[in-house]
Coordinates of N, CA and C in Angstrom, one line a residue:
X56 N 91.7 40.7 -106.2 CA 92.0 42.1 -106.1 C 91.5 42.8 -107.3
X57 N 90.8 43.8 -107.2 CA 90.0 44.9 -108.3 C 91.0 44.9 -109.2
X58 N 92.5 45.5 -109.1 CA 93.3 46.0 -110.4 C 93.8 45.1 -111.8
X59 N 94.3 43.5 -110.7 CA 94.1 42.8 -111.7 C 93.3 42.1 -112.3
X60 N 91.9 41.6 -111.6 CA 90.7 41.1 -112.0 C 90.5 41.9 -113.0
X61 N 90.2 43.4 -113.4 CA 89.7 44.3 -113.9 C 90.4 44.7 -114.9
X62 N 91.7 44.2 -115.4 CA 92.4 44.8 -116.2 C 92.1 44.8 -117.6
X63 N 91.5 43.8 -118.1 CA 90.7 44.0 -119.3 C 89.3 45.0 -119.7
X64 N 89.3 45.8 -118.7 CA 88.1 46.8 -118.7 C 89.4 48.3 -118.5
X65 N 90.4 48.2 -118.3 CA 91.4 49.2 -118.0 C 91.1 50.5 -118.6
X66 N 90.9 50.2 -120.2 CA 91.0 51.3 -120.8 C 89.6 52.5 -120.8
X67 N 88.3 51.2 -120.4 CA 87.1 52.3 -120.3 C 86.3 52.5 -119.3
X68 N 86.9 51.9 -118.0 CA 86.4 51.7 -116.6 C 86.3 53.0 -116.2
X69 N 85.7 53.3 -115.7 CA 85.0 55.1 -115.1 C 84.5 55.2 -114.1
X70 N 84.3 54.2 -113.4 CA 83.8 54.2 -111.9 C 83.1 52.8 -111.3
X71 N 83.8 52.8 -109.6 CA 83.6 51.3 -109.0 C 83.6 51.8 -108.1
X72 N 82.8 50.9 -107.6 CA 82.1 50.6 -106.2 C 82.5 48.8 -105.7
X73 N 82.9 48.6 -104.4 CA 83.8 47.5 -104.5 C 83.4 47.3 -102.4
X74 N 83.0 46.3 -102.1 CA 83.4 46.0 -100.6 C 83.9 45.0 -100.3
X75 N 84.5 44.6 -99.2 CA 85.3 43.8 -98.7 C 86.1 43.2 -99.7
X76 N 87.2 44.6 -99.8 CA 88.7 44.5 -100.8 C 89.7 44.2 -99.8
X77 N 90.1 42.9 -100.0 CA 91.2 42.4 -98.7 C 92.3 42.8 -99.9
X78 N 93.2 43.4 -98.8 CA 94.4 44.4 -100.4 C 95.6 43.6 -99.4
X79 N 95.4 43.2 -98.1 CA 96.6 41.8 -97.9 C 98.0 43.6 -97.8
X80 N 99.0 43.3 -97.4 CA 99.9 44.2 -97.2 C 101.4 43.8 -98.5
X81 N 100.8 42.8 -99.0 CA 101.6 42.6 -100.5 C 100.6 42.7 -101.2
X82 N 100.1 43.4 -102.7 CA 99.8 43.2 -103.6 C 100.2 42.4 -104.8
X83 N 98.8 42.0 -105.2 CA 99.4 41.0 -106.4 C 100.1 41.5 -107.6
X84 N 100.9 41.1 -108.1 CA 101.3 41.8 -109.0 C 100.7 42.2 -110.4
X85 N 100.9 43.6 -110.7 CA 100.1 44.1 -111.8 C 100.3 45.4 -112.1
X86 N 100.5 45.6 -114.2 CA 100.9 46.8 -114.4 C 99.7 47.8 -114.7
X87 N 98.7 47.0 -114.4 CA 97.2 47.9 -114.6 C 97.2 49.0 -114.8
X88 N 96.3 49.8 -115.5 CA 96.9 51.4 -115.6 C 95.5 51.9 -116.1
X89 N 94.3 52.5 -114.8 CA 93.2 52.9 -115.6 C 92.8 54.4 -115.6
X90 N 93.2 55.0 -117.0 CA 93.5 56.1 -117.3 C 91.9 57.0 -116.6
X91 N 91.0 56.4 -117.0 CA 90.1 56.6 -117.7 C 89.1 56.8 -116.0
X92 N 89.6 56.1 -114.9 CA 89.1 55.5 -113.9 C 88.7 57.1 -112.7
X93 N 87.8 57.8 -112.8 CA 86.8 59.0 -112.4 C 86.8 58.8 -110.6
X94 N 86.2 57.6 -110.7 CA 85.2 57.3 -109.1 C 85.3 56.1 -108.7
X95 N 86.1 56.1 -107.2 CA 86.2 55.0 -106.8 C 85.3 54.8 -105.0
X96 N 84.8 53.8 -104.5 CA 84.1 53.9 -103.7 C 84.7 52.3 -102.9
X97 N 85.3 52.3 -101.8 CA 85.8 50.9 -101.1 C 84.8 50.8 -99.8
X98 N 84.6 50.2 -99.7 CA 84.4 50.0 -98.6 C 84.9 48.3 -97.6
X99 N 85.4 48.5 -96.3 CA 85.6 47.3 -95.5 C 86.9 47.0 -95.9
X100 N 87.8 47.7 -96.5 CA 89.1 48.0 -97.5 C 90.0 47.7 -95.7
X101 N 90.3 46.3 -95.7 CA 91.6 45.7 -94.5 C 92.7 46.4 -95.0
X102 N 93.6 47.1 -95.7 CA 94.7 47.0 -95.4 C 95.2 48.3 -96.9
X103 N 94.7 49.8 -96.1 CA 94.9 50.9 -97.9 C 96.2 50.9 -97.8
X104 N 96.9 50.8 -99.3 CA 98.2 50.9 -99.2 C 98.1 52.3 -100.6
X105 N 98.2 53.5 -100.4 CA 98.2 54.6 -101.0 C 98.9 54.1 -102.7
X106 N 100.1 54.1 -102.5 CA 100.5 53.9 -103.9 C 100.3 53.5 -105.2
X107 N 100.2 52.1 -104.5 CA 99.6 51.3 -105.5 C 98.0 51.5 -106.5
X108 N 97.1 52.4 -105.3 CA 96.0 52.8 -105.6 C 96.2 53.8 -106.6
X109 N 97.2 55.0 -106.2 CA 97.8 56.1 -107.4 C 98.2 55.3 -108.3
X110 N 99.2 54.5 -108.6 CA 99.4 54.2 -109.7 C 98.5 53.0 -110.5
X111 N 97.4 52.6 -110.4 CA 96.1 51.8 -110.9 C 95.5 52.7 -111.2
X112 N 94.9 54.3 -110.4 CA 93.7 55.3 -110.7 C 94.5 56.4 -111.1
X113 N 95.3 56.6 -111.7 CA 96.2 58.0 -111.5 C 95.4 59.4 -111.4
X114 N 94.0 59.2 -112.5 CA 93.1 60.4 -113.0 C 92.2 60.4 -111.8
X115 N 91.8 59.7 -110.6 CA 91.3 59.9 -109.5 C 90.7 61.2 -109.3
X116 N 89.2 61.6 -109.5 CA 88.8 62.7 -109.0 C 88.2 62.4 -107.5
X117 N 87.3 61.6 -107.0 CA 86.3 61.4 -106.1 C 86.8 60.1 -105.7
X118 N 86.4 59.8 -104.4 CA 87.2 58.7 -103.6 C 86.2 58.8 -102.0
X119 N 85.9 57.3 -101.8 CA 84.7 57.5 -100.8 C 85.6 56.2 -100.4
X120 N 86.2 56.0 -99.0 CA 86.5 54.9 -98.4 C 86.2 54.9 -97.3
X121 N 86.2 53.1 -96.7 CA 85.5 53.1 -95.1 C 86.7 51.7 -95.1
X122 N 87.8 52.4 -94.5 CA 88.5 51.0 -93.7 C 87.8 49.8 -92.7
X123 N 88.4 48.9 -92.8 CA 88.2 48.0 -91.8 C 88.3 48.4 -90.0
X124 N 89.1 49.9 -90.2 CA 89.5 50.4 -88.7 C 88.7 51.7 -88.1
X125 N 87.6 51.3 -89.4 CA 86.2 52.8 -88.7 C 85.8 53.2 -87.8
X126 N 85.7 51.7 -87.2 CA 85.0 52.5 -85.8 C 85.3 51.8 -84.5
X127 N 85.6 52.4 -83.2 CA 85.7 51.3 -82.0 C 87.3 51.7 -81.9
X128 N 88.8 52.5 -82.7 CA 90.1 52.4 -82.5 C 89.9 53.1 -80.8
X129 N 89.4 54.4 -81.1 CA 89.4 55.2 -79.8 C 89.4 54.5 -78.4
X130 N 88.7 53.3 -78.1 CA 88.7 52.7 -76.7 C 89.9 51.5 -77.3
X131 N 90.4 51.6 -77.6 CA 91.8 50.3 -77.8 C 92.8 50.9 -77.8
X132 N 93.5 51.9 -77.1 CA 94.8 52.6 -77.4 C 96.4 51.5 -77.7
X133 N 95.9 50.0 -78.0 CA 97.2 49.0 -78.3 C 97.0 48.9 -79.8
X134 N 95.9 49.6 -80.7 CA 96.0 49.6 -81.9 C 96.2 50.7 -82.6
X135 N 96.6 51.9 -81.6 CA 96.7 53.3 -82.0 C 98.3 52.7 -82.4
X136 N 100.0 52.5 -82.3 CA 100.7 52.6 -82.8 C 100.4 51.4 -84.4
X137 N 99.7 50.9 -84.4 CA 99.7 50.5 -85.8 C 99.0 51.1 -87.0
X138 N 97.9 52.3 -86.4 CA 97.6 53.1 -86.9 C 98.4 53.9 -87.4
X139 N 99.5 54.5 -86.9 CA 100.2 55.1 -86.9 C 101.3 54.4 -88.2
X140 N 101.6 53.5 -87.5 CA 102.7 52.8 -88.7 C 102.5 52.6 -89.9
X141 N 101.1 52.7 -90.7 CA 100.4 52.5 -91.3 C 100.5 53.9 -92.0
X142 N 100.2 54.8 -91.3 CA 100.5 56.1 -91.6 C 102.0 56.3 -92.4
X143 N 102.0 56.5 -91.5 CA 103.7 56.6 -92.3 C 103.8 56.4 -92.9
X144 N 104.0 55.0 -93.2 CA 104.5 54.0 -94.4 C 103.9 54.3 -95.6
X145 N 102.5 55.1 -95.5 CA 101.9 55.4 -96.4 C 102.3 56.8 -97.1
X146 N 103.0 57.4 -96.4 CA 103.3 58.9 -96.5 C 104.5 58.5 -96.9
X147 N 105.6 57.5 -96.5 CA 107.0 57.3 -97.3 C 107.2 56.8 -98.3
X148 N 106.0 56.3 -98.6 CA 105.6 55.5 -100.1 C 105.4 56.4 -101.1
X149 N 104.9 57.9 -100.6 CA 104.5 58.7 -101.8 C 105.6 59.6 -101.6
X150 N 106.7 60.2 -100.7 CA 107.7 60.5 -100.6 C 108.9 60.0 -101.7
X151 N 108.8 58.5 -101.5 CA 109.6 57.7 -102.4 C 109.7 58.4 -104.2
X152 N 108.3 58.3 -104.2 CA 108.0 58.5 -105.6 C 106.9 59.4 -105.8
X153 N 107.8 60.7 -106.1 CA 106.8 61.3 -106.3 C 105.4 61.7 -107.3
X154 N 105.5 60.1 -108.2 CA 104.3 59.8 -109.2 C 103.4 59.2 -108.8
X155 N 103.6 59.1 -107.1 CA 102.4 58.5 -106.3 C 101.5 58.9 -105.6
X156 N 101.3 60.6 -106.1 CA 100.4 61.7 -105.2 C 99.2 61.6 -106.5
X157 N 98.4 62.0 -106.2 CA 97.3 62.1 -107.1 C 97.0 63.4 -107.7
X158 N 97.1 63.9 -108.7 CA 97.1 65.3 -109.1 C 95.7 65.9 -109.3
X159 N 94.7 65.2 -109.6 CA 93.2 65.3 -109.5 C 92.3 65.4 -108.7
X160 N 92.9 64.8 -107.6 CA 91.3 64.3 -106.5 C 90.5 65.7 -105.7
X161 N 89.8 65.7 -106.3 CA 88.4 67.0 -105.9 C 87.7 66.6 -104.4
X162 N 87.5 65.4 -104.3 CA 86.9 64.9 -103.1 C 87.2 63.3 -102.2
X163 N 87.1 63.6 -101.4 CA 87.4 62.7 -100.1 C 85.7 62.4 -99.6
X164 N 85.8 61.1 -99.2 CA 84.7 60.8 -98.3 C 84.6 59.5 -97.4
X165 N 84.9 59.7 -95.8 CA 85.2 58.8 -95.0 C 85.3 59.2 -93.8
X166 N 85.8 58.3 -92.4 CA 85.8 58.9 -91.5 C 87.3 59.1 -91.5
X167 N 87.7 59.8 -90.4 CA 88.6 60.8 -89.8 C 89.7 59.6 -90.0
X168 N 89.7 58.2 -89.4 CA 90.7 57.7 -89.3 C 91.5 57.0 -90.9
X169 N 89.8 56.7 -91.8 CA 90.1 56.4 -93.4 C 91.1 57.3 -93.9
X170 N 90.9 58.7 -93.8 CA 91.6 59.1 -94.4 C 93.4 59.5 -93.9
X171 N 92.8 59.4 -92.3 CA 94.6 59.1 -91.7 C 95.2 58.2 -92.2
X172 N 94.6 56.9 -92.3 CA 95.5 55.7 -92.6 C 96.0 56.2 -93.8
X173 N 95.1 56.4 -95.1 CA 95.5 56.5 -96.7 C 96.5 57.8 -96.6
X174 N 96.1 58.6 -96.1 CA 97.5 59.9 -96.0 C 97.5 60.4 -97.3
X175 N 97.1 60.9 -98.0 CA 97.3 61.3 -99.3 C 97.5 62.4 -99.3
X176 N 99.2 62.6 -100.1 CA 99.7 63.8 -99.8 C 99.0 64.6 -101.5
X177 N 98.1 65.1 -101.3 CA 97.8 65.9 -102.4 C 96.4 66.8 -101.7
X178 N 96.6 67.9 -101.8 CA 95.2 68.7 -101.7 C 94.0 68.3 -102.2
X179 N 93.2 68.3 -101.3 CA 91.7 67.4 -101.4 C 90.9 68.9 -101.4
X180 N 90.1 69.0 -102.2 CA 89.6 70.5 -102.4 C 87.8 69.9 -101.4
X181 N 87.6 69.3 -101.3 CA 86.3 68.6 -100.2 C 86.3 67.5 -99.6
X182 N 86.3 68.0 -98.3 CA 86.3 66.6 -97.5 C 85.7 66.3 -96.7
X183 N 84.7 65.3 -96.6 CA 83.8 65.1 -95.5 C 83.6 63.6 -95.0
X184 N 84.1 64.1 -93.7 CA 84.4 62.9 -93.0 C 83.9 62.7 -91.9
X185 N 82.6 61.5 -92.5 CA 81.5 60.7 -91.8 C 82.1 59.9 -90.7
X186 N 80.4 60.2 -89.7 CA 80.8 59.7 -88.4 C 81.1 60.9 -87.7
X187 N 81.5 60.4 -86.2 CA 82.2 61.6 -85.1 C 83.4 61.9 -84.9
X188 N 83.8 63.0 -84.7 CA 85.5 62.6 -84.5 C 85.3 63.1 -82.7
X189 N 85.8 62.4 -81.7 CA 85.5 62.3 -80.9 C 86.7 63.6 -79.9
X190 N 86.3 63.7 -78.9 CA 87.2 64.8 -78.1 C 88.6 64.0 -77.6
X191 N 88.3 62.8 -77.9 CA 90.1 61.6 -77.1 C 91.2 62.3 -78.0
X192 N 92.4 62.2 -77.2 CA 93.5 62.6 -77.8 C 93.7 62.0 -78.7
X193 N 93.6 60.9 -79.2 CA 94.1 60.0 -80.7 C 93.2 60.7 -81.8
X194 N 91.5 61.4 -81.7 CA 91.3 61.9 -82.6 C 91.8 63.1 -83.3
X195 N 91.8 63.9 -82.1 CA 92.6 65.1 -82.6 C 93.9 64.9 -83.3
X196 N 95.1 64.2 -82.5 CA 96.4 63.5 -83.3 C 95.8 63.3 -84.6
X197 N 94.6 62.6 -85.0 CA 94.6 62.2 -86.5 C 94.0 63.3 -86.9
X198 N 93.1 64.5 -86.7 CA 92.8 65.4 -86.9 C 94.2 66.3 -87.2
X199 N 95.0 67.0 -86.6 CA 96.4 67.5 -86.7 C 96.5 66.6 -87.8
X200 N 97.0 65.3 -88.0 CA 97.9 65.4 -89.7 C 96.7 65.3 -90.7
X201 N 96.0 65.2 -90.5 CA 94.9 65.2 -91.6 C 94.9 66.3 -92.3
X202 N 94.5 67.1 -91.8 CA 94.0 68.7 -92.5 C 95.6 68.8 -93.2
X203 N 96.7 69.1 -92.5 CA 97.7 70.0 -93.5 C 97.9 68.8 -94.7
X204 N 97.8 67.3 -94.7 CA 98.0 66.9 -96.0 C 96.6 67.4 -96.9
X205 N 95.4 67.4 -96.4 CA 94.5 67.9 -97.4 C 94.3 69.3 -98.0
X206 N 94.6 70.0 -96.7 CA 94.4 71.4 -97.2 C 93.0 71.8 -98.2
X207 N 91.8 71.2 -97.2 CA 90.7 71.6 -97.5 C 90.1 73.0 -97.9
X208 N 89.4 73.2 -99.0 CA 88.6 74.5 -99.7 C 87.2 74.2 -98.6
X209 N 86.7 72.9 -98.8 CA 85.6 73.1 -97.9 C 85.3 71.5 -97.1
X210 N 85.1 71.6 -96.1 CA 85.6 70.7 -95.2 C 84.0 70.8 -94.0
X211 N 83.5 69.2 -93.9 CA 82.6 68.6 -93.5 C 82.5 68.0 -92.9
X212 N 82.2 67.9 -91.1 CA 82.2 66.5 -89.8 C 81.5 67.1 -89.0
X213 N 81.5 66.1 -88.1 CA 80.7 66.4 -86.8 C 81.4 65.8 -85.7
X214 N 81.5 66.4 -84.6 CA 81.9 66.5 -83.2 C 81.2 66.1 -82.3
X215 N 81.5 65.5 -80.9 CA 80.9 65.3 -79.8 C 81.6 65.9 -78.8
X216 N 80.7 66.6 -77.7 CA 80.6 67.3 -77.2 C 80.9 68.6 -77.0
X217 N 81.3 69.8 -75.9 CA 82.0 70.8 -76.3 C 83.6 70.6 -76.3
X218 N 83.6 69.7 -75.1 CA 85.5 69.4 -75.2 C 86.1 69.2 -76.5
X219 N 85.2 68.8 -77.4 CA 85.9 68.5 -79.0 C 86.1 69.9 -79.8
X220 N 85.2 71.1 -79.3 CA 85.9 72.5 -79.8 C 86.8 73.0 -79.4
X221 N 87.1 72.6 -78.1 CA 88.4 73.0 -77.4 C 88.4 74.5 -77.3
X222 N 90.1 75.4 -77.7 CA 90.2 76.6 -77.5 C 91.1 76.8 -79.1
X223 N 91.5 77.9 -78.8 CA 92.7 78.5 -79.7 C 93.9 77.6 -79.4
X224 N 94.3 76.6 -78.0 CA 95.2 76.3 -77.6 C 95.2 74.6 -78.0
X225 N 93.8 73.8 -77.9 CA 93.7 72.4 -77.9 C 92.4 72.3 -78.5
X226 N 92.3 71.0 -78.9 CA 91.0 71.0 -79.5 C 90.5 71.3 -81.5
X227 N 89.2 71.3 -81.4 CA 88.8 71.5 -82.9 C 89.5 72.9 -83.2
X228 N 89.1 74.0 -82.6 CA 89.1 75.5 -83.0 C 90.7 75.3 -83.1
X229 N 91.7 74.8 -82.5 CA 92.9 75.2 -82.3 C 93.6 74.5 -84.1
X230 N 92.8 73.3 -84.0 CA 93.4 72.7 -85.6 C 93.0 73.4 -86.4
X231 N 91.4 74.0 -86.3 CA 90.8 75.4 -87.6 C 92.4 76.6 -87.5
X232 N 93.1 76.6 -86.3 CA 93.5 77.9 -86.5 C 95.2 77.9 -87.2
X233 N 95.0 76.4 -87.8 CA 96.7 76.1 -88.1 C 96.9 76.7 -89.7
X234 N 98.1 76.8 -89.9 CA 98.4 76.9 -91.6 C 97.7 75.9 -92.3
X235 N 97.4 75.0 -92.0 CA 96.5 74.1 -92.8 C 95.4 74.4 -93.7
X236 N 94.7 75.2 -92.8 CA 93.1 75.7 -92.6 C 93.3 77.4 -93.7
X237 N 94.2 77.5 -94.1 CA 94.1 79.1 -95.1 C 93.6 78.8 -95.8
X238 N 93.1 77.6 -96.8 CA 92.5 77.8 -97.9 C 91.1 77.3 -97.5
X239 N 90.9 77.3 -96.4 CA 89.6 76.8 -96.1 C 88.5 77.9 -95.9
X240 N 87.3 77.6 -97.0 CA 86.4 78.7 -97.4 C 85.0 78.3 -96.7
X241 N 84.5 77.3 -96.9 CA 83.2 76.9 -96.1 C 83.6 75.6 -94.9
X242 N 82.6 75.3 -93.7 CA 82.6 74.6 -92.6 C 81.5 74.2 -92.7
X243 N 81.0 73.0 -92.5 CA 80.0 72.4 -91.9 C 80.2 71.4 -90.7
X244 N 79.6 72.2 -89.8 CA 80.3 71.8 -88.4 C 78.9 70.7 -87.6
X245 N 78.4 69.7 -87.4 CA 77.6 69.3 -86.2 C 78.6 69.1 -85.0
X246 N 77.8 69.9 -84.0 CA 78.3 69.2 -82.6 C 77.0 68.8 -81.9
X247 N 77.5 67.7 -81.8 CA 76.4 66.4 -80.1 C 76.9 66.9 -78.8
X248 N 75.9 67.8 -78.6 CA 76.1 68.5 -77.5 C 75.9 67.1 -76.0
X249 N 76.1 67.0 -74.9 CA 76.1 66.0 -74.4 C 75.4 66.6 -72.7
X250 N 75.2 65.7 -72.2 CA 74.3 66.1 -70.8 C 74.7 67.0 -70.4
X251 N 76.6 66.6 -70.1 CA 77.3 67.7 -69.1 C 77.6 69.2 -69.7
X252 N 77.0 69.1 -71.4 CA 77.0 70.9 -71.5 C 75.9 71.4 -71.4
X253 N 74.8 71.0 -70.5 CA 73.6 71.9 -71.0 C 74.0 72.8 -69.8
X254 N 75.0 73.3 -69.1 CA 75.1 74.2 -68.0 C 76.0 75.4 -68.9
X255 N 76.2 74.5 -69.9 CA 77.0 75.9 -70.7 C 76.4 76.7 -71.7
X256 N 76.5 77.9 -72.2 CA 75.6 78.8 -72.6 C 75.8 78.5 -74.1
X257 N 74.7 78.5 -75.1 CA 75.4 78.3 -76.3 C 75.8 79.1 -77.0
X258 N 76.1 80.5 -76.7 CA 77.0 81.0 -77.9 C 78.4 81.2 -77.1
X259 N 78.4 81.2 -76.2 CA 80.0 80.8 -75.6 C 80.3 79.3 -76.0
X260 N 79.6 78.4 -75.8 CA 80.0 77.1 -76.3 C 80.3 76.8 -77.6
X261 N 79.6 77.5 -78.5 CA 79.8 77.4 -79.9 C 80.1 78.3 -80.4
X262 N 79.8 79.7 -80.8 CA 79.5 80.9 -81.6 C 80.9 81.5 -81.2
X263 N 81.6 81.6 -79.7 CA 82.6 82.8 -79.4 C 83.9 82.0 -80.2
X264 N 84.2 80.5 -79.9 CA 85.0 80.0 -80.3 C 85.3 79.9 -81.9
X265 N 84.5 79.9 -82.5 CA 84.7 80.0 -84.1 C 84.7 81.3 -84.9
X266 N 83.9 82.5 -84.0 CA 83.6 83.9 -84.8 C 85.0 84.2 -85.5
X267 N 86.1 84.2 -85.0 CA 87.1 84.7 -86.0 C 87.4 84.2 -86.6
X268 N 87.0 82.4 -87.0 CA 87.2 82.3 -88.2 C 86.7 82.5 -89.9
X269 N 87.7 83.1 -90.8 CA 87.4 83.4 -91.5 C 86.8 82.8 -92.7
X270 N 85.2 82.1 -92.7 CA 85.0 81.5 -93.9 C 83.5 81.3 -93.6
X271 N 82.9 80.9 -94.4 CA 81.3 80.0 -94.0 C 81.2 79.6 -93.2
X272 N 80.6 79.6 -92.3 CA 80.1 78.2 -91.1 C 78.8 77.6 -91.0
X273 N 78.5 76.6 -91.5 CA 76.6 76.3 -91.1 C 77.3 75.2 -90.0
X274 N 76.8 75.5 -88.8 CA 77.0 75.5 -87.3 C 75.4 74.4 -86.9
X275 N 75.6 73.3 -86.9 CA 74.3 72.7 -86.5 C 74.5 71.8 -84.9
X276 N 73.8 72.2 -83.8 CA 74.2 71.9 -82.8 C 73.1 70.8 -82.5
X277 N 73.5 69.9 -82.2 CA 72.7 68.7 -81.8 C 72.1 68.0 -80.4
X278 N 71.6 68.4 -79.7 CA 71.3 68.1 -78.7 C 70.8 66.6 -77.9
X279 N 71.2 66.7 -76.8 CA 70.9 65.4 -76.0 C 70.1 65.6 -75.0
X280 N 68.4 65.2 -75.5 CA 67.1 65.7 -74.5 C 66.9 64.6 -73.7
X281 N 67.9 63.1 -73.5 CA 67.3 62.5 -72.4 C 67.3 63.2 -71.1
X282 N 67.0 62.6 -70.1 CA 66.5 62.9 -68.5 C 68.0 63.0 -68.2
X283 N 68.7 64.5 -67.3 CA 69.3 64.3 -66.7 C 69.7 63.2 -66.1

């Protein structure tokens, strides 16, 4: 494991890049403490346990993680409640103590579910989170708690199809229109438009549903030119 392997670099470590970090659901023990530690980058990271990561990086500005549970949860709904548990436990852990939030972190980078699992209850001033976040109801669910723990300034993904903009009522547009979303200044939105919208017009598909929101939008719509 990075914290204690590393602990003799503690004091002037300033940034790591690190894959297939098996973090196991016990950590080994260690009082590591890297003041100094800027940028961290995981990838293939089995098992984020938030806390421990605050208290090893406390000064955390930038943070780029890709769990072991990136991609493929959406067609398995028997792994969605461990998703979930995982959540939590990570959000009661920083509840517990509140020296386990990160008071720094300027940016996030991952997909949608990376940063559900890690749950970091601290305002993330950029977040962009690679990959699709798909129109299934488990995305959105992790879309809803995502945003209000980040409370994004400027906020970065891409969508598939138009079902994933939804309305004011369900959908993308409806999480843009929560308390979450007030401090949010710029959007960068892709949607993968899909066969069954090319009957739908594109500024009703795209343009009507977002115009009242109030901030930047670069709106890049992506199309699907195979053969009907």
């Amino acid at each position: 494991h990075p914290v204690p392997f590393l602990a003799s670099h503690k004091s002037s470590l300033e940034e790591l890049t690190c894959a297939a970090w098996y973090a196991l659901e016990v950590l080994p023990a260690s009082n590591a403490v890297y003041p100094n530690m800027r940028r961290l980058s995981v990838e293939n990271l089995d098992w984020p346990l938030t806390a421990p990561l605050v208290t090893a990086y406390p000064n955390l500005s930038k943070l780029h993680l890709q769990t072991a549970y990136y991609s493929g949860y959406q067609e398995h709904p028997r792994e969605w409640d461990a998703l979930r548990v995982l959540h939590n436990s990570n959000l009661n852990s920083q509840l517990q103590d509140p020296a386990s939030i990160w008071p720094l972190l300027q940016s996030f980078t991952g997909t949608l579910v990376d940063l559900y699992l890690l749950a970091p209850r601290c305002r993330i001033p950029y977040v962009d989170l690679i990959g699709e976040v798909s129109s299934k109801d488990i995305d959105l669910e992790l879309l809803a708690a995502v945003l209000p723990l980040a409370r994004p300034t400027h906020l970065k993904l891409a969508g598939e199809g138009a079902i994933f903009l939804g309305d004011e009522e369900r959908g993308f547009v409806a999480a843009l229109g929560s308390p979450a979303c007030t401090e949010l200044r710029t959007l960068e939105l892709e949607v993968y438009l899909l066969k069954e919208d090319r009957e739908i017009a594109l500024d009703e598909l795209l343009v009507r549903p977002l115009v009242h929101l109030a901030y930047l939008l670069t709106l890049t719509p992506i199309f699907d030119l195979s053969p009907p």
